[in-house]
Every structure is written in structure tokens, then in C-alpha cells.
Coordinates of C-alpha atoms in Angstrom, one line a residue:
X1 CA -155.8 -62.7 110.6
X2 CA -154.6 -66.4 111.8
X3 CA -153.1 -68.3 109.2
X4 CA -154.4 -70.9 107.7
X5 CA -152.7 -74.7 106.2
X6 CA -153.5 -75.5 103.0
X7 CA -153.6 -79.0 102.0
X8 CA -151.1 -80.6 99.7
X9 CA -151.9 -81.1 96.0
X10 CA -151.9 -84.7 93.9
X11 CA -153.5 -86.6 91.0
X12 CA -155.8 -88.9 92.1
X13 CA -155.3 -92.0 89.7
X14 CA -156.1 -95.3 90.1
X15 CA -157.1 -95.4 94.0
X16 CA -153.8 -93.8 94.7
X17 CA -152.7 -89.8 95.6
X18 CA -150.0 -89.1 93.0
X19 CA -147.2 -86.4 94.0
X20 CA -145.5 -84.2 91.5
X21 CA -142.6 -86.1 91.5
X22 CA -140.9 -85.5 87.9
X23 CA -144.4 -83.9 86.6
X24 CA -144.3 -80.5 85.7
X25 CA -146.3 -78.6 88.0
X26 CA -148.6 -75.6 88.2
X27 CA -148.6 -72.6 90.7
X28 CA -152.0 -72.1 92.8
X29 CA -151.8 -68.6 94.2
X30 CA -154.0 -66.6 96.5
X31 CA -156.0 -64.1 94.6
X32 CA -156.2 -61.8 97.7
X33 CA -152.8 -61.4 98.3
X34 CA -151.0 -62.9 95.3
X35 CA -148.4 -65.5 97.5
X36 CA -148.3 -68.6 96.4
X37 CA -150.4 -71.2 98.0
X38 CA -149.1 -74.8 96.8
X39 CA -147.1 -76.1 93.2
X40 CA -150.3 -78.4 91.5
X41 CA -148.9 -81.7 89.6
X42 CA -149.9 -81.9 85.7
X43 CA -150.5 -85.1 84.1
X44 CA -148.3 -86.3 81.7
X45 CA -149.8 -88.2 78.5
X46 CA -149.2 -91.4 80.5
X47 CA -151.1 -90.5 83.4
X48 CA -154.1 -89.5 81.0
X49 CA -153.6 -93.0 79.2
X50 CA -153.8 -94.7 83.2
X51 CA -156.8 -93.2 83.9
X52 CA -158.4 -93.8 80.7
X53 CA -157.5 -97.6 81.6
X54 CA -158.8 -97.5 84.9
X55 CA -161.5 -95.8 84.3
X56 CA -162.8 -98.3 81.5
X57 CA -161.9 -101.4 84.0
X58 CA -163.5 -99.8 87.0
X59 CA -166.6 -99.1 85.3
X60 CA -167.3 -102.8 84.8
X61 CA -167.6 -103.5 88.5
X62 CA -169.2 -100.1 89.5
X63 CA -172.1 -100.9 86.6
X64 CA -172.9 -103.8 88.6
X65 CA -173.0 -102.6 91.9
X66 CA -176.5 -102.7 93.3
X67 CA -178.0 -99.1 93.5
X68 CA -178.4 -99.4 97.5
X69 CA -174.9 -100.2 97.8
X70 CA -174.1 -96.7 95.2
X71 CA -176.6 -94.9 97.0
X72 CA -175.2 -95.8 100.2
X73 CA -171.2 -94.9 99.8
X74 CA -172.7 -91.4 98.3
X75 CA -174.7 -90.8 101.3
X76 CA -171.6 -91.2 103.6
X77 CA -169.6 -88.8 101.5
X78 CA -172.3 -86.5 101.8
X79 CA -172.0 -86.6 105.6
X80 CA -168.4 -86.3 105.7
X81 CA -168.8 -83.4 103.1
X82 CA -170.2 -81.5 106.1
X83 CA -168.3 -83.0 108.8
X84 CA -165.4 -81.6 107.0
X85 CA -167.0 -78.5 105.9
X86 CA -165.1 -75.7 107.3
X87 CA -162.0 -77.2 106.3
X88 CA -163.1 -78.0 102.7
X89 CA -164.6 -73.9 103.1
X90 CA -161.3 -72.6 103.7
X91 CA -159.1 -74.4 101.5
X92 CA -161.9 -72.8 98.7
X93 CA -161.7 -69.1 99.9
X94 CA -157.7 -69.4 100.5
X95 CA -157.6 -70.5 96.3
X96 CA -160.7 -68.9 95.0
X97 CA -161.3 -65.9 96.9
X98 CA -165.1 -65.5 97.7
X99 CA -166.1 -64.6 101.6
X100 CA -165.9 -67.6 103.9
X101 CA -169.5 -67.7 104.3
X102 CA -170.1 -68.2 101.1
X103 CA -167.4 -71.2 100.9
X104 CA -169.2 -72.9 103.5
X105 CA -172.5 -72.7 101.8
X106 CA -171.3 -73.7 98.3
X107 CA -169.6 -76.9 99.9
X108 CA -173.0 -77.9 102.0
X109 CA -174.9 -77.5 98.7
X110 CA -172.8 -79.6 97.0
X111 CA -173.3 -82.2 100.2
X112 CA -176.9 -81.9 99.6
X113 CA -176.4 -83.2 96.1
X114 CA -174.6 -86.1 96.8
X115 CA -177.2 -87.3 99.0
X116 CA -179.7 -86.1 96.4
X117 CA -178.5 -88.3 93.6
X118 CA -178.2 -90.8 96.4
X119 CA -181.6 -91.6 96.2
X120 CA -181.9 -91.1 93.0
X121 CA -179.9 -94.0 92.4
X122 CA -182.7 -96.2 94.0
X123 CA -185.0 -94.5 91.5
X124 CA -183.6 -95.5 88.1
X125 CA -186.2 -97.6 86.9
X126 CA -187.2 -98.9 83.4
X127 CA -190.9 -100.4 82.1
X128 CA -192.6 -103.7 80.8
X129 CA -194.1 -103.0 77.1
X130 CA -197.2 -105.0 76.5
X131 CA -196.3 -107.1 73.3
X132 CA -198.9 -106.6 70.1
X133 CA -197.8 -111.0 69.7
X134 CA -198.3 -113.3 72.3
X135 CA -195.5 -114.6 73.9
X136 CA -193.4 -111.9 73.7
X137 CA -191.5 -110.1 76.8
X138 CA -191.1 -106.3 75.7
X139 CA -188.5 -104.6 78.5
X140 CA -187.2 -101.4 78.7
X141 CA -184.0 -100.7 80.6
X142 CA -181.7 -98.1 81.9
X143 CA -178.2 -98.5 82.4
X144 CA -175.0 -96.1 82.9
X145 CA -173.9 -95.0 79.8
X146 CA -170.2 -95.5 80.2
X147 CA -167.1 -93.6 81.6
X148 CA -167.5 -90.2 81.5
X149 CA -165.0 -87.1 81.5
X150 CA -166.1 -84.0 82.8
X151 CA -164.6 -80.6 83.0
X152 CA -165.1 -78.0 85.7
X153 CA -164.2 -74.1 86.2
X154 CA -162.7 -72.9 88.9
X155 CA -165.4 -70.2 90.4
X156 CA -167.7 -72.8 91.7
X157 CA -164.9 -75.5 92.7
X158 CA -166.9 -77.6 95.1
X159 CA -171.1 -77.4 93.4
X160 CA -170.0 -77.4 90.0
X161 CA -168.2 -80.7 90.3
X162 CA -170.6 -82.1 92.6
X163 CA -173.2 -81.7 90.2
X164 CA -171.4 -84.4 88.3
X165 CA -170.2 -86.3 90.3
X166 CA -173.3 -87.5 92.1
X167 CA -175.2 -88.0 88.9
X168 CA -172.8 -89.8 87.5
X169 CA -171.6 -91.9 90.3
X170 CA -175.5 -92.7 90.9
X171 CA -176.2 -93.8 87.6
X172 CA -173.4 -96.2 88.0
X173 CA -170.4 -94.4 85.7
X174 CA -167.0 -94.2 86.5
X175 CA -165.7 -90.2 85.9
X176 CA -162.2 -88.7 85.0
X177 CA -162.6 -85.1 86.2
X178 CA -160.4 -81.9 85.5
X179 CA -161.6 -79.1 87.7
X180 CA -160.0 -75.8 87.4
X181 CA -156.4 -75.3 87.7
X182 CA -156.8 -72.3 89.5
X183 CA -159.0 -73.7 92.5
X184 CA -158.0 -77.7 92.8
X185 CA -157.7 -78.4 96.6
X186 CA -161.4 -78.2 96.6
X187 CA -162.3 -80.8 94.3
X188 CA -159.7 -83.4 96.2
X189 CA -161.0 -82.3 99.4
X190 CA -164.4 -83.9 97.5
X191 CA -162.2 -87.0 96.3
X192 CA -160.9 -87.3 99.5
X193 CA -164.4 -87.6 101.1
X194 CA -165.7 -90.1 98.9
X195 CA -162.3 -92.3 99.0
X196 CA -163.1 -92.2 102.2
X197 CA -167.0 -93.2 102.2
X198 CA -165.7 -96.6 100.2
X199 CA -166.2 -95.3 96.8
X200 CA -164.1 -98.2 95.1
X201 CA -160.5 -97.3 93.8
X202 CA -160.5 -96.4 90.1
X203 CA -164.1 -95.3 90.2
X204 CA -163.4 -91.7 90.2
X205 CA -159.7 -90.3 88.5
X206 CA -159.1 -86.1 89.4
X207 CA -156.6 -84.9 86.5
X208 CA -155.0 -81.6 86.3
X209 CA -153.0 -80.2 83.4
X210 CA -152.3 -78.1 80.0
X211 CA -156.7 -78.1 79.6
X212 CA -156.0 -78.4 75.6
X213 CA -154.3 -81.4 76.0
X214 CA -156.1 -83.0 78.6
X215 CA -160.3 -82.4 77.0
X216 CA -158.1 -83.8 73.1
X217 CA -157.0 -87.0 74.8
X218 CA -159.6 -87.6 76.8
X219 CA -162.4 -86.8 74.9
X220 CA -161.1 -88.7 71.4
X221 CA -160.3 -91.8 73.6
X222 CA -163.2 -94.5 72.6
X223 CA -162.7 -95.9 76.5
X224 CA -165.2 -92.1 77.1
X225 CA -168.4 -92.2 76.3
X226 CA -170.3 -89.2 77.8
X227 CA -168.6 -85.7 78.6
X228 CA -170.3 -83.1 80.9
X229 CA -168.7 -79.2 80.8
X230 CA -169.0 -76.4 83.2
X231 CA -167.1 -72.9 81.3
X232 CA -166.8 -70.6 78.4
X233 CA -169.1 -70.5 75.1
X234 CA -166.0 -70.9 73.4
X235 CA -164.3 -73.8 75.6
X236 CA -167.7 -75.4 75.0
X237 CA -167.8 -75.3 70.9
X238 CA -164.6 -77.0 70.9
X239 CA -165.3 -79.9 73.0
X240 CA -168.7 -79.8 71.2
X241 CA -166.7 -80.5 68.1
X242 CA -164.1 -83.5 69.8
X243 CA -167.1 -85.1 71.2
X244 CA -169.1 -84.8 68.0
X245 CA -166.0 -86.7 66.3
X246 CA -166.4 -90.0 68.8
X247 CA -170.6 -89.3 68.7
X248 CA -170.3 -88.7 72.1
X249 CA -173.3 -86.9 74.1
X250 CA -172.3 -84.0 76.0
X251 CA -173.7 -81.9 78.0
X252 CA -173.0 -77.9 78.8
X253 CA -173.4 -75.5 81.1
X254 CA -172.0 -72.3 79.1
X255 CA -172.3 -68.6 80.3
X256 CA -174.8 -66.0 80.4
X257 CA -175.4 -62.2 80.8
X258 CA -178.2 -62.6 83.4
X259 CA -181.6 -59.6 82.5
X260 CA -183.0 -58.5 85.2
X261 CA -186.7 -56.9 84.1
X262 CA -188.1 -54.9 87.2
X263 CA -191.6 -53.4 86.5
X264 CA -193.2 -50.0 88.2
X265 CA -195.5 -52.5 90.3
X266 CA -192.5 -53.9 91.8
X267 CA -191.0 -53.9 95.7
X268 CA -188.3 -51.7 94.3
X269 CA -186.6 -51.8 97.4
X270 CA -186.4 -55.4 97.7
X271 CA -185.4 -55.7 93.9
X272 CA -182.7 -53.0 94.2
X273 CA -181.3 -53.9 97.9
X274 CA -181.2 -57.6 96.6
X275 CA -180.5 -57.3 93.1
X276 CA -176.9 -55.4 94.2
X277 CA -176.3 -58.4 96.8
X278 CA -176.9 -60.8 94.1
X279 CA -174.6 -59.3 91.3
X280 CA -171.5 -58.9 93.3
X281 CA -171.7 -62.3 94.8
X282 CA -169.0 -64.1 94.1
X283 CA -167.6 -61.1 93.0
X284 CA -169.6 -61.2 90.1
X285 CA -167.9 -64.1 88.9
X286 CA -171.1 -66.5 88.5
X287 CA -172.2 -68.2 85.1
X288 CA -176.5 -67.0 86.6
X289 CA -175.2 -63.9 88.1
X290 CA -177.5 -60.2 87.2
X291 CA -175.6 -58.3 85.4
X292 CA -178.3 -56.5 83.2
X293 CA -180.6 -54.2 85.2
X294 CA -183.6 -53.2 82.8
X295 CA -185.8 -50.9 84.6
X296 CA -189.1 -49.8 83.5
X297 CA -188.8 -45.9 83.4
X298 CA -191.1 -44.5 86.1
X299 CA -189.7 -46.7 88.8
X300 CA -186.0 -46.0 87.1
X301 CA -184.4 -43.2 89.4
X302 CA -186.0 -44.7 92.4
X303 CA -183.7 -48.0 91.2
X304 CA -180.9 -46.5 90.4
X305 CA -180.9 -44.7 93.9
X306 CA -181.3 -47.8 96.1
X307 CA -178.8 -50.1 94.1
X308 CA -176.1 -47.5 94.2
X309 CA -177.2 -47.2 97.8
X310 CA -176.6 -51.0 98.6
X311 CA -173.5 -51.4 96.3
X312 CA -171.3 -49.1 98.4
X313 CA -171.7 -50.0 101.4
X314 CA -170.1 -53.9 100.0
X315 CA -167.7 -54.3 101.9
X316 CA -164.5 -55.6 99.9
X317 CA -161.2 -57.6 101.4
X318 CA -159.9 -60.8 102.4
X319 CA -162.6 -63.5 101.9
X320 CA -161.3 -65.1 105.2
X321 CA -162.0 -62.0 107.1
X322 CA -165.2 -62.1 108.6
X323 CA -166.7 -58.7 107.5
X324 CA -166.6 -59.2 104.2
X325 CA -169.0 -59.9 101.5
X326 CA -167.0 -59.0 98.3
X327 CA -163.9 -60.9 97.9
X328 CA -161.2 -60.8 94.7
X329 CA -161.5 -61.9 91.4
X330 CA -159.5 -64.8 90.3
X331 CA -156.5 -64.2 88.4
X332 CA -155.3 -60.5 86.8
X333 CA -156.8 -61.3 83.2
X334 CA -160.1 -60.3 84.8
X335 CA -158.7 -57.3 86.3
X336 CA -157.2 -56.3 83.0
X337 CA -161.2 -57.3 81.7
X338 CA -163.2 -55.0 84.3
X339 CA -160.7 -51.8 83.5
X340 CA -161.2 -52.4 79.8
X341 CA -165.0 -53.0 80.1
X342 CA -165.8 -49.9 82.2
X343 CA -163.4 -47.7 80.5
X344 CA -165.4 -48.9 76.7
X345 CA -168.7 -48.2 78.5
X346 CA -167.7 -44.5 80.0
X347 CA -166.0 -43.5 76.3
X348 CA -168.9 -44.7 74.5
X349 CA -171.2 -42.7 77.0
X350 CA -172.5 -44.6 80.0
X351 CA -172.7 -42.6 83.7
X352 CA -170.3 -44.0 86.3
X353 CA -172.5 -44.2 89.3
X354 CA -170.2 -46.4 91.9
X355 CA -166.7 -47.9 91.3
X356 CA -165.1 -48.4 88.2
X357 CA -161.2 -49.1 89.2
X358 CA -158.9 -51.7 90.5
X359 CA -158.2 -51.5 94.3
X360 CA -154.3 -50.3 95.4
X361 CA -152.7 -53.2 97.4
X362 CA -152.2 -56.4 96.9
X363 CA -154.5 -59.3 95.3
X364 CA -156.9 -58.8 92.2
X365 CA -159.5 -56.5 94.0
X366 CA -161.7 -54.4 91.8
X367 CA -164.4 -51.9 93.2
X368 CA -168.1 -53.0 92.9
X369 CA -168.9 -50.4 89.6
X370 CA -172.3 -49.4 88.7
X371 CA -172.9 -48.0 85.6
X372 CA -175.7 -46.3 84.2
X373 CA -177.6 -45.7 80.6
X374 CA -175.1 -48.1 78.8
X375 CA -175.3 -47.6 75.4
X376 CA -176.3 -50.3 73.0
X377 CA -172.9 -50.1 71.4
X378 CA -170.9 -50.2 75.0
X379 CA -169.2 -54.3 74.9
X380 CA -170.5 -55.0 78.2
X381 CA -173.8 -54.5 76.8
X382 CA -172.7 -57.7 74.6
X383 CA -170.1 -59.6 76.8
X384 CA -170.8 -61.2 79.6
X385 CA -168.3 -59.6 82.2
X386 CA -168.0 -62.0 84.4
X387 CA -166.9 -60.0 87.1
X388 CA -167.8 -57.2 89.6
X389 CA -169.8 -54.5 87.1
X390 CA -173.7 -54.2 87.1
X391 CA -175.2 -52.4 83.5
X392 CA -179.0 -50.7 84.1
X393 CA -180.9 -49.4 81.5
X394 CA -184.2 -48.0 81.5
X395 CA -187.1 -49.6 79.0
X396 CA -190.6 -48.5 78.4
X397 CA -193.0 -51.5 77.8
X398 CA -193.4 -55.0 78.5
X399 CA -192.3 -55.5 74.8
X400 CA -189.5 -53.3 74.8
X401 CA -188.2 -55.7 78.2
X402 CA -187.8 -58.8 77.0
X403 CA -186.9 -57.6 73.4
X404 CA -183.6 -56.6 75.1
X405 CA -183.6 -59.2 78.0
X406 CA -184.0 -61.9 75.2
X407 CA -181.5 -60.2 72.5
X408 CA -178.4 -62.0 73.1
X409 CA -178.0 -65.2 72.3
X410 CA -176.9 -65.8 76.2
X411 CA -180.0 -67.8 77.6
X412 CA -179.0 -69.1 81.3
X413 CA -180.5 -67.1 83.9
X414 CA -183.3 -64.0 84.0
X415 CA -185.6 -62.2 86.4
X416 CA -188.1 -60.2 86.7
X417 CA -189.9 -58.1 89.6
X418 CA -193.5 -57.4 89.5
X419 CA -196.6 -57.8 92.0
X420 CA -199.0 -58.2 89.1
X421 CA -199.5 -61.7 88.5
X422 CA -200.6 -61.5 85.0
X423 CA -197.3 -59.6 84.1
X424 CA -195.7 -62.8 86.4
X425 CA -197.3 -65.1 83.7
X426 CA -196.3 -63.3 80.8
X427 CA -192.7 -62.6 81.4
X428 CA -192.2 -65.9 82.9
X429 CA -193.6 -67.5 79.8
X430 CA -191.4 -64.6 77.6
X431 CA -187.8 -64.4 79.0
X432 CA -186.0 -66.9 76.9
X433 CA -183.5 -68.7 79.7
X434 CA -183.7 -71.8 81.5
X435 CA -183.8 -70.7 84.6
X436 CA -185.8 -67.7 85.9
X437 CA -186.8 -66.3 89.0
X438 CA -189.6 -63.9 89.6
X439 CA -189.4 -61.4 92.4
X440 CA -186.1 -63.9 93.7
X441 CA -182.7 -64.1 93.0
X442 CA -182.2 -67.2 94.5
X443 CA -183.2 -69.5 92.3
X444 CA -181.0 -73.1 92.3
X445 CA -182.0 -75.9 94.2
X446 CA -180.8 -79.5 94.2
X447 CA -184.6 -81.0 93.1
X448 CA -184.1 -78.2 90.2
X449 CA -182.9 -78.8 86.9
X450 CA -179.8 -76.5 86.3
X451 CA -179.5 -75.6 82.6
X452 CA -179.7 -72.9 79.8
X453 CA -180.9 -72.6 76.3
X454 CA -179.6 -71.1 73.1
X455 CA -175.7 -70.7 73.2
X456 CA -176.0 -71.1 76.9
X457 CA -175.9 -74.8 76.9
X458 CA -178.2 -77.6 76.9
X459 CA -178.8 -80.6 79.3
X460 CA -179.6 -79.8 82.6
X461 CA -178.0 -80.8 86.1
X462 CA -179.6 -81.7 89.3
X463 CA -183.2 -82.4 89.9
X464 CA -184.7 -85.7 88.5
X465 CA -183.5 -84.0 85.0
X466 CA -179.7 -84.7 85.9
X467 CA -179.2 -88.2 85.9
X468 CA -181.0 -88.8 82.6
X469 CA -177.5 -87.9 81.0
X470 CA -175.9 -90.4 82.6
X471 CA -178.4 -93.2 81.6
X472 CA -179.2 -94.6 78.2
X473 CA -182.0 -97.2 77.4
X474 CA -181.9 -100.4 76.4
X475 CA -184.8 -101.8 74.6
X476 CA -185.0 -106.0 75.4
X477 CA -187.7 -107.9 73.3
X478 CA -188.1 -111.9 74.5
X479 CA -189.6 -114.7 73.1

């Protein structure tokens, strides 16, 4: 395998790429082979307090900036987004770890959302309110609510902040962003694009650091006022409560423990065959992911053959190796997670049908595991794994389905497989989730809103939806 140059790693702070210098720094390391890929420069409480500064000045002059002129500088980052594409793809699979072709699809989605939010930037629009006096001018505007700070994870480090970023930047806010420490050449690769499309200095601040001490300052400074999170439920409550404290809006995209409901009537083969390509994606390490397989019992063995089927014949390795479609997870904590998950299910009774151990060799490589009749009382069946391990259950009726696909308080992503369009309706309208997909997987789409429900989050991202955050209204009454 050829090796490849990873790009060097800086703060991006007022217009300028900030070295480590006397910063303490961070190790980025190669999950597939555990070297060491680059040392990653934390901001100091200075550097927080410069882009908190910048951020607040260069707001006032990208507010005012026509929305041609916004839309404009987002489509030319769009284009070099893809232009740069299989450099931006590599950099991500050398620090995250998912197959190459992968890479290069998340980073030409998260193109396609810049130039999305692009024209939705020509779109914002606001209304004339007929008066109930005469003489009165009754306007309704929207404007860009203010500097924003968002925080992004590190499994999806090109879409996830693009997301943001092209809302935010189109609605006319300036954004500090903290991506994930683990995967940060990515997101600068982005910075780097839209520095050079003419995005103007101080617009857009990248941060890296202790993530406690970054979300406390940032968040309780009064220069931010929106925050947008990508990560855990538990990451989430806490910046809930520091943006609570400021009455800051925020918005979250939290995790999830993805049902899968798949009916007698179904293409079993297709639902099986793509249900088992879909859950070890990304090496199961995806917030919409399928983990839970809940099979309605005649069509259950039939299932359970076909998945088991498709899931060992994965192949598993070096994301830059062009075979492979399973690549490592990201860091040894979700090694240590997977051993402890399976081993819980098995001693609490579930069948082992495929995997179910870490990989000898180097990097954090775990087998794709199937297991089978989880009991209720198994933690999988409660935690959201977040990793390489699909869970499939047999239920009875329609009722029995979506009382289990609906049980936890998880509400992200579901599916279901039927060809009876009645049972389409019904489970569509009865799976509690924001996002659902009947007889697909594939569900997300720029033009889409991109959101959950219950402790999953709420807000959405993309589509029309996404730049609503963004925006607040201003009501103007003139005599």
C-alpha cells in the first residue's frame, strides 16, 4: 500500500493558520494501524477569548453582505470541495478509518450542501402584513441570528460539519467550530476550501481542545448566540444546560438505536442483503445506523440466514485498501465497548451467529457480530452500540413491532420492509423517529431535513428546514 502525506494541523483564528507553537497539543493517530499521524494544537483560554472577538466583529460585516455575494463564495467552495476531493477523502480515511469510498462520498455530499444552502441564501425572504389602521407599514424580517458555536463528532468529519456550516454561513452568521479531536484535518481541509473561495477572514474560527473547556467558554460567552451539536445524549444535556443559562437556542442531533421492522410480505432478500451493508457502514459507527433487526416470525429464519450470509463475506482492513468495505473503529474505548456488549448479550442468552471478537494485529478492528434472540435484559438491547454489532429479534404483530421499535426513548432513525402499502401507511405513520425509510436504507438527502425526536434531538439540518435555526424574525411596524 503507497503511503500517503497527511496535512499539517493548525487553529484557524482570525484569517490566520495558527501552529502549535507553545500550545499543548493532541496526538491524531491512525485507527488501522495505531502510528501516529500528526500532534493537533489546543487552544489556550486566549485563543478561545480571540475567536470569540473575531467572531462578534466579523459578524457585523458578514450580516450585511448581500445574499448573492454569500451564496456566491459558498458555491466556489463547493466546487473546490470536489476539486479537492480525493485529497480531502484520504486525509479522512488515514484519521477516521472508514473505506476510501466511502470518504469520497461523504466529502461530495458535504459539497452538495454547500451549494445547497447556496441558494438557499437567495431564498431567505420575509412578508408585508396588511395593517388593521391606515397608514401603517406592517414588515416581517429575517435576519442571522448571531455568532454561532457549533460542535461536531468525529465519525462524520466532513457532512456533519458541513451541515453547519452552510446553513449558517447562508443565513449570514459567523461560526466558531470544534470538530472532533480525533478526525480534525478534515474539517480544515473544509476551512481551507472556503478560505480559499473568499469567505472573509474572521468569518469562520476552527478550535480544537480539552471539549469541557472549550463548549463552557464558548457557550457562556454573551458574544454566542446560537449553538448547533452533533454527539452523545449525554454531551448534549450538558450543553443543553450552558445554553439554557445564556437563553441560547440550540439545536441537537443526539444518538439513536436505529429499528429495523421487516414484515413476512417483504423482499427479504433485499432487506437482509441491504440491511447487513447498512449496519456495518461506517463500521457501525453512525448516529442513523440499523442496529435493531425486528423480524416478523414467519419470514424470521429466512432473515436470519441471508443477513449472516451477507455479513461474512464483509470484508474488513485498511480503509485505504481498495477491497474493503469494513474499516476500524475509532479509538480502543469502542473496542473495550463491543467485547463488553457481546459478551453481556451471550451471558444473558443471545445466539452468536457471526463475529463477536476483536481482530489480532494492529489497529482497533472488531469482527462484524451478529447476534440472535437478544434478550430484553441484554444492554445492547438498551444502549446504542455504536459500533460493528447488529441485534435481531423476532415479533409477532404489527403491534408487537413498533411497541419494541418505539420503546426506547432513542428516536433518530427507523425502517421498515413491507410490499403492502397499507402496512407502508401505518408503520410510517407509527414508528416514532424523525427520519424513516420504508423498504430503503438510504434515507438522507441534502433537500431533507436531518433530525430526531424524543432524546434524540430536536431541530433539523438540511433541507429548507435547516437554515430556519440560523434566522430569527424581526417584526417592523411603520407609521
Amino acid at each position: 500500500m503507497p503511503k500517503y502525506i497527511y496535512d499539517p494541523l493548525y487553529l484557524f483564528i482570525n484569517g490566520a493558520w495558527l501552529e502549535a507553537g507553545e500550545r499543548d497539543t493532541a496526538a491524531v493517530i491512525n485507527p488501522a494501524d495505531g502510528a501516529i499521524l500528526g500532534r493537533l494544537p489546543l487552544a489556550s483560554a486566549a485563543d478561545l477569548d480571540l475567536a470569540l472577538n473575531t467572531a462578534r466583529d466579523s459578524f457585523q460585516l458578514w450580516r450585511h453582505t448581500v445574499p448573492a455575494e454569500r451564496a456566491r463564495i459558498l458555491r466556489n467552495a463547493a466546487t473546490l470541495m470536489r476539486d479537492r476531493a480525493e485529497h480531502i477523502a484520504t486525509l479522512m480515511t488515514l484519521e477516521e478509518g472508514k473505506p476510501l469510498t466511502e470518504s469520497r462520498d461523504e466529502v461530495l455530499r458535504a459539497a452538495d450542501y454547500f451549494e445547497w444552502f447556496a441558494e438557499e441564501a437567495r431564498r431567505i425572504d420575509g412578508r408585508v402584513v396588511p395593517a388593521n389602521r391606515p397608514g401603517v407599514q406592517q414588515l416581517v424580517k429575517k435576519q442571522a441570528i448571531g455568532p454561532v458555536a457549533a460542535f461536531t463528532p468525529w465519525n462524520f468529519p466532513a457532512i456533519t460539519p458541513a451541515r453547519k456550516l452552510s446553513a449558517a454561513l447562508a443565513a449570514g452568521c459567523s461560526v466558531i467550530l470544534k470538530p472532533g479531536e480525533e478526525s480534525p484535518a478534515t474539517a480544515l481541509a473544509l476551512a481551507r476550501c472556503l478560505d480559499d473561495a473568499g469567505l472573509p477572514k474572521g468569518v469562520l474560527q476552527i478550535v480544537f481542545g480539552v471539549p469541557d473547556m472549550v463548549s463552557a467558554q464558548l457557550i457562556a460567552s454573551p458574544v454566542i448566540r446560537k449553538v448547533a451539536f452533533t454527539g452523545s445524549i449525554p454531551v448534549g444535556r450538558l450543553l443543553s444546560e450552558r445554553a439554557a443559562a445564556g437563553v441560547k437556542p440550540i439545536t441537537l442531533e443526539l444518538g439513536g438505536h436505529g429499528p429495523v421492522l421487516v414484515f413476512e410480505d417483504a423482499d427479504i432478500e433485499a432487506a437482509a442483503t441491504g440491511g447487513a451493508a447498512n449496519r456495518f457502514r461506517g463500521t457501525g459507527q453512525i448516529c442513523i445506523s440499523s442496529t435493531r433487526f425486528l423480524i416478523q416470525r414467519g419470514a424470521y429464519d429466512r432473515f436470519v440466514e441471508r443477513f449472516v450470509e451477507a455479513t461474512k463475506k464483509l470484508v474488513v482492513g485498511n480503509g485505504l485498501a481498495p477491497d474493503t468495505q469494513v474499516g476500524p473503529l475509532a479509538n480502543p474505548r469502542q473496542l473495550a465497548k463491543m467485547e463488553s456488549l457481546v459478551e453481556d448479550a451471550i451471558e444473558q442468552g443471545a445466539t452468536l451467529l457471526a463475529g463477536g471478537k476483536r481482530m489480532a494485529g494492529p489497529g482497533y478492528f472488531f469482527e462484524p457480530t451478529v447476534l440472535a434472540k437478544v434478550p430484553m435484559g441484554a444492554r445492547i438491547m438498551h444502549e446504542e452500540p455504536f459500533g460493528p454489532i447488529a441485534v435481531l429479534r423476532p415479533f409477532d404483530t404489527m403491534a408487537d413491532g413498533l411497541a419494541e421499535a418505539n420503546r426506547l426513548p432513542y428516536a433518530l432513525s427507523a425502517y421498515a420492509f413491507t410490499r403492502d402499502a397499507r402496512t407502508a401507511l401505518d408503520v410510517g405513520d407509527g414508528l416514532e423517529a424523525g427520519m424513516i425509510g420504508i423498504n430503503q436504507y438510504r434515507i438522507i438527502a441534502t433537500e431533507l431535513p436531518f433530525g430526531g425526536m424524543k432524546e434524540s434531538g430536536h431541530g433539523s439540518e438540511g433541507g429548507a428546514e435547516g437554515i430556519a435555526h440560523y434566522l430569527t424574525n424581526k417584526f417592523i411596524s411603520q407609521i
